[in-house]
Amino acid sequence: MDAYPGLGKSTAVRDYGRKLFRKQVALRGETTPIRGRRVPVIYIALSGNTQIRGLNAAICRFYGLPTSGNADTLAERAVDAVLSMKTAAIIIDDIHFLAGANSNSVRMANQLKYLANVFPVTLIYVGVGVQQRGVLREDFSGKQTELAQFGRRTTPLTLLPFQIEDDESRQHWHTLLKTIEQKLVLAEKYPGMLARDLSDYLYARSTGHFASLMALINRGCLRAIRSSRERLDEELMNQVKNDAAAEEARKELEAAIEAGLLTARPTPPAERRRKSA
């Protein structure tokens, strides 16, 4: 899963991992055939400049195993855990933190190929600019990219910001706001507070990026509670700062919405039926 920051790729993959975990446990039980603990899915978030040993240690740490020893020792320990606990999928988040995006990309690609060879699991990588960093190409260029094995074993997926260019896209945005609205805990909230009254406003403020939207709403709710207003409206939200990227990009969207050139509101069902007729 290779996409720009703030689009919710980690959230989506973690949600998938939780559902897969529960599905596997419901299907096969909480224990393995030899009565050991079943761990169908593991999730690892990497930190800056992770080396090969650090990656193997992170896998061992998730299983509660010792993290002493060199990279090969840790890899053997991790393989034993994957096999004995019947793991079906490994999610590695922030893969762009793997050391060697340039000089060491071949070694890192070889390590990822090794994991795919020895772990009988589905490996799900999540990161930013993974393809541009050369990991899939293994530092080959031009016609030599055909020699890159890791790229042949990996299917790149991506996420896009929420769009409002057509009615189907606007409906997706509307559904998202309705779902968030239902989960808000504000004494004065009401149906349509986000999905109807703040639809255009929230799109302009977040530019369709999930992380920017959630940061804005979370901060707005905090201000609403502290000010005893217990609801979200434009007056209150104008007092809330969002992330730098969203604040920088909002002016163009706000101008288009105010000019009537753009809207995040889906066409009402009655009007859609009339147009289709």
Coordinates of C-alpha atoms in Angstrom, one line a residue:
M1 CA 0.0 0.0 0.0
D2 CA 1.9 3.0 -1.3
A3 CA 0.3 6.4 -1.0
Y4 CA 0.8 10.0 0.1
P5 CA 0.7 10.8 3.8
G6 CA -2.6 11.5 5.6
L7 CA -4.9 9.4 3.4
G8 CA -5.7 6.8 6.0
K9 CA -3.8 3.9 4.5
S10 CA -2.5 2.7 7.9
T11 CA -6.1 3.0 9.4
A12 CA -7.5 1.0 6.5
V13 CA -4.8 -1.8 6.7
R14 CA -5.1 -2.1 10.5
D15 CA -8.9 -2.4 10.1
Y16 CA -8.4 -5.1 7.5
G17 CA -5.9 -6.9 9.9
R18 CA -8.4 -6.8 12.8
K19 CA -11.1 -8.3 10.6
L20 CA -8.8 -11.0 9.2
F21 CA -7.6 -11.8 12.8
R22 CA -11.2 -12.3 14.0
K23 CA -12.2 -14.2 10.9
Q24 CA -9.3 -16.7 11.3
V25 CA -10.0 -17.2 15.0
A26 CA -13.7 -17.7 14.4
L27 CA -12.8 -20.2 11.6
R28 CA -9.9 -22.1 13.2
G29 CA -10.2 -21.4 17.0
E30 CA -8.0 -19.5 19.4
T31 CA -5.5 -22.3 19.7
T32 CA -3.4 -24.3 17.2
P33 CA -3.7 -28.1 16.7
I34 CA -1.0 -28.6 19.4
R35 CA -3.0 -26.3 21.8
G36 CA -0.6 -23.4 21.4
R37 CA -1.8 -19.8 21.0
R38 CA -3.0 -18.9 17.5
V39 CA -1.8 -15.5 16.2
P40 CA -3.3 -15.1 12.7
V41 CA -2.1 -11.5 12.1
I42 CA 0.8 -9.5 13.4
Y43 CA 1.3 -5.7 13.0
I44 CA 4.7 -3.9 13.1
A45 CA 5.3 -0.2 12.7
L46 CA 8.9 0.7 11.8
S47 CA 10.8 3.6 13.1
G48 CA 13.4 5.9 11.4
N49 CA 16.4 4.2 9.7
T50 CA 15.4 0.6 10.6
Q51 CA 18.1 -1.9 9.7
I52 CA 17.6 -5.6 8.8
R53 CA 18.3 -6.7 12.4
G54 CA 15.8 -4.1 13.7
L55 CA 13.1 -5.5 11.3
N56 CA 13.7 -9.0 12.6
A57 CA 13.8 -7.8 16.2
A58 CA 10.4 -6.0 15.7
I59 CA 8.8 -9.3 14.5
C60 CA 10.2 -11.2 17.5
R61 CA 9.1 -8.4 19.9
F62 CA 5.5 -8.7 18.7
Y63 CA 5.5 -12.4 19.6
G64 CA 7.1 -11.6 23.0
L65 CA 10.3 -13.4 22.0
P66 CA 13.9 -12.4 23.1
T67 CA 15.5 -9.8 20.8
S68 CA 19.1 -10.7 21.5
G69 CA 21.4 -12.1 18.9
N70 CA 22.3 -11.1 15.3
A71 CA 19.9 -10.7 12.3
D72 CA 20.1 -14.4 11.3
T73 CA 19.3 -15.6 14.8
L74 CA 16.4 -13.3 15.1
A75 CA 15.1 -14.3 11.7
E76 CA 15.2 -18.0 12.7
R77 CA 13.3 -17.2 15.9
A78 CA 10.7 -15.3 14.0
V79 CA 10.2 -18.1 11.5
D80 CA 9.6 -20.6 14.3
A81 CA 7.0 -18.2 15.8
V82 CA 5.2 -17.7 12.5
L83 CA 5.0 -21.4 11.9
S84 CA 4.0 -22.5 15.4
M85 CA 1.4 -19.8 16.0
K86 CA -0.1 -20.3 12.5
T87 CA 0.3 -16.7 11.4
A88 CA -1.5 -15.9 8.1
A89 CA -0.5 -12.3 7.5
I90 CA 2.2 -9.9 8.5
I91 CA 1.6 -6.2 8.2
I92 CA 4.7 -4.0 8.2
D93 CA 3.8 -0.3 8.4
D94 CA 6.0 2.7 7.5
I95 CA 8.2 0.5 5.3
H96 CA 9.8 3.7 3.9
F97 CA 11.7 3.9 7.2
L98 CA 13.7 0.8 6.2
A99 CA 17.3 1.9 6.0
G100 CA 19.0 2.2 2.6
A101 CA 16.4 3.8 0.3
N102 CA 19.4 4.5 -2.0
S103 CA 22.7 2.7 -1.3
N104 CA 21.3 -0.1 0.7
S105 CA 18.0 -0.8 -1.2
V106 CA 19.3 -4.0 -2.7
R107 CA 20.1 -5.5 0.7
M108 CA 16.7 -4.4 2.0
A109 CA 14.9 -5.8 -1.0
N110 CA 16.8 -9.1 -0.6
Q111 CA 15.6 -9.2 3.1
L112 CA 12.0 -8.6 2.1
K113 CA 12.3 -11.4 -0.6
Y114 CA 13.8 -13.6 2.2
L115 CA 10.7 -13.0 4.4
A116 CA 8.4 -13.8 1.5
N117 CA 10.3 -17.1 0.9
V118 CA 10.5 -18.4 4.4
F119 CA 7.2 -17.0 5.9
P120 CA 4.2 -18.9 4.5
V121 CA 2.1 -15.8 5.0
T122 CA 0.7 -12.8 3.1
L123 CA 3.0 -9.8 3.6
I124 CA 1.4 -6.4 3.5
Y125 CA 3.7 -3.4 3.4
V126 CA 2.5 0.1 4.0
G127 CA 4.6 3.2 3.2
V128 CA 5.0 6.5 1.5
G129 CA 6.9 6.8 -1.9
V130 CA 8.0 3.1 -1.8
Q131 CA 8.2 2.8 -5.5
Q132 CA 10.1 6.1 -5.9
R133 CA 12.6 5.0 -3.3
G134 CA 13.7 2.1 -5.5
V135 CA 13.0 -0.8 -3.2
L136 CA 10.8 -2.5 -5.8
R137 CA 13.5 -2.0 -8.5
E138 CA 16.3 -3.2 -6.2
D139 CA 18.4 -0.3 -7.4
F140 CA 18.2 -1.5 -11.1
S141 CA 17.5 1.1 -13.7
G142 CA 16.4 1.2 -17.3
K143 CA 16.0 -2.2 -18.9
Q144 CA 17.7 -3.8 -15.9
T145 CA 14.5 -3.3 -13.9
E146 CA 13.4 -6.6 -15.5
L147 CA 15.9 -8.3 -13.2
A148 CA 14.2 -7.0 -10.1
Q149 CA 12.6 -10.0 -8.4
F150 CA 10.9 -8.2 -5.6
G151 CA 8.9 -6.1 -8.0
R152 CA 7.6 -9.2 -9.6
R153 CA 6.4 -10.6 -6.3
T154 CA 4.7 -7.4 -5.1
T155 CA 1.4 -5.9 -6.1
P156 CA 1.4 -2.1 -5.5
L157 CA -1.9 -0.6 -4.3
T158 CA -2.7 3.0 -3.5
L159 CA -5.2 5.3 -1.9
L160 CA -6.4 8.6 -3.3
P161 CA -7.8 11.7 -1.4
F162 CA -11.6 11.9 -1.3
Q163 CA -12.8 13.5 -4.6
I164 CA -15.9 15.5 -5.3
E165 CA -15.8 15.8 -9.1
D166 CA -18.8 13.6 -9.6
D167 CA -21.9 12.5 -7.7
E168 CA -20.6 9.1 -6.8
S169 CA -17.4 10.6 -5.2
R170 CA -19.5 13.2 -3.4
Q171 CA -21.7 10.3 -2.0
H172 CA -18.6 8.6 -0.6
W173 CA -17.6 11.9 1.2
H174 CA -21.2 12.2 2.5
T175 CA -21.2 8.7 3.8
L176 CA -17.9 9.3 5.6
L177 CA -19.2 12.4 7.3
K178 CA -22.4 10.7 8.4
T179 CA -20.4 7.8 9.9
I180 CA -18.1 10.2 11.8
E181 CA -21.1 12.3 12.9
Q182 CA -22.8 9.2 14.4
K183 CA -19.8 8.5 16.5
L184 CA -19.3 12.0 17.9
V185 CA -20.1 12.5 21.6
L186 CA -21.4 16.0 21.8
A187 CA -24.5 16.9 23.8
E188 CA -25.9 19.3 21.1
K189 CA -25.0 17.4 18.0
Y190 CA -27.9 16.8 15.5
P191 CA -28.4 14.8 12.3
G192 CA -26.7 16.5 9.4
M193 CA -24.4 18.6 11.5
L194 CA -21.4 17.4 9.5
A195 CA -22.8 15.6 6.4
R196 CA -25.2 18.5 5.5
D197 CA -24.2 21.7 7.2
L198 CA -20.4 21.4 7.1
S199 CA -19.8 19.2 4.1
D200 CA -18.3 21.8 1.8
Y201 CA -16.5 23.5 4.7
L202 CA -14.8 20.3 5.9
Y203 CA -13.8 19.3 2.4
A204 CA -12.1 22.7 1.9
R205 CA -10.4 22.6 5.3
S206 CA -9.1 19.0 4.9
T207 CA -8.6 18.9 1.0
G208 CA -10.1 15.4 1.1
H209 CA -7.4 13.9 3.2
F210 CA -8.6 11.6 5.9
A211 CA -5.9 12.4 8.5
S212 CA -6.5 16.2 8.1
L213 CA -10.2 15.7 8.4
M214 CA -9.9 13.7 11.6
A215 CA -7.4 16.1 13.2
L216 CA -9.8 19.0 12.4
I217 CA -12.8 17.3 13.8
N218 CA -11.0 16.1 16.9
R219 CA -9.7 19.5 17.7
G220 CA -13.1 21.0 17.0
C221 CA -14.8 18.7 19.4
L222 CA -12.3 19.5 22.1
R223 CA -12.9 23.2 21.6
A224 CA -16.7 22.6 21.6
I225 CA -16.6 20.8 24.9
R226 CA -14.3 23.3 26.6
S227 CA -16.5 26.2 25.4
S228 CA -19.7 24.4 26.4
R229 CA -21.1 24.8 22.9
E230 CA -21.3 21.0 22.4
R231 CA -21.8 21.2 18.6
L232 CA -19.6 22.0 15.6
D233 CA -20.3 24.9 13.3
E234 CA -18.3 27.2 11.0
E235 CA -17.9 29.9 13.7
L236 CA -16.3 27.4 16.1
M237 CA -14.3 25.6 13.5
N238 CA -12.8 28.8 12.2
Q239 CA -11.0 29.0 15.5
V240 CA -9.4 25.6 15.0
K241 CA -6.0 25.3 13.3
N242 CA -5.3 22.3 11.1
D243 CA -2.1 20.8 9.8
A244 CA 0.2 22.9 7.7
A245 CA -0.4 21.1 4.3
A246 CA -4.2 21.4 4.6
E247 CA -4.1 25.0 5.7
E248 CA -1.9 25.9 2.7
A249 CA -4.1 24.1 0.2
R250 CA -7.5 25.2 1.4
K251 CA -7.7 28.7 -0.2
E252 CA -8.1 27.5 -3.8
L253 CA -10.8 25.0 -2.8
E254 CA -12.7 27.6 -0.7
A255 CA -12.7 30.0 -3.6
A256 CA -14.1 27.4 -6.0
I257 CA -16.8 26.4 -3.5
E258 CA -17.8 30.0 -2.8
A259 CA -18.0 30.7 -6.5
G260 CA -20.3 27.7 -7.0
L261 CA -17.8 25.9 -9.2
L262 CA -17.5 23.0 -6.7
T263 CA -19.5 21.3 -4.1
A264 CA -19.1 18.3 -1.8
R265 CA -22.8 17.8 -1.4
P266 CA -24.3 14.9 -3.4
T267 CA -27.3 15.5 -5.6
P268 CA -30.6 14.8 -3.6
P269 CA -32.3 11.5 -4.5
A270 CA -35.4 13.2 -5.9
E271 CA -33.2 15.4 -8.3
R272 CA -31.2 12.3 -9.3
R273 CA -34.4 10.5 -10.2
R274 CA -35.7 13.5 -12.2
K275 CA -32.4 13.8 -14.1
S276 CA -32.3 10.0 -14.9
A277 CA -36.0 10.2 -16.2

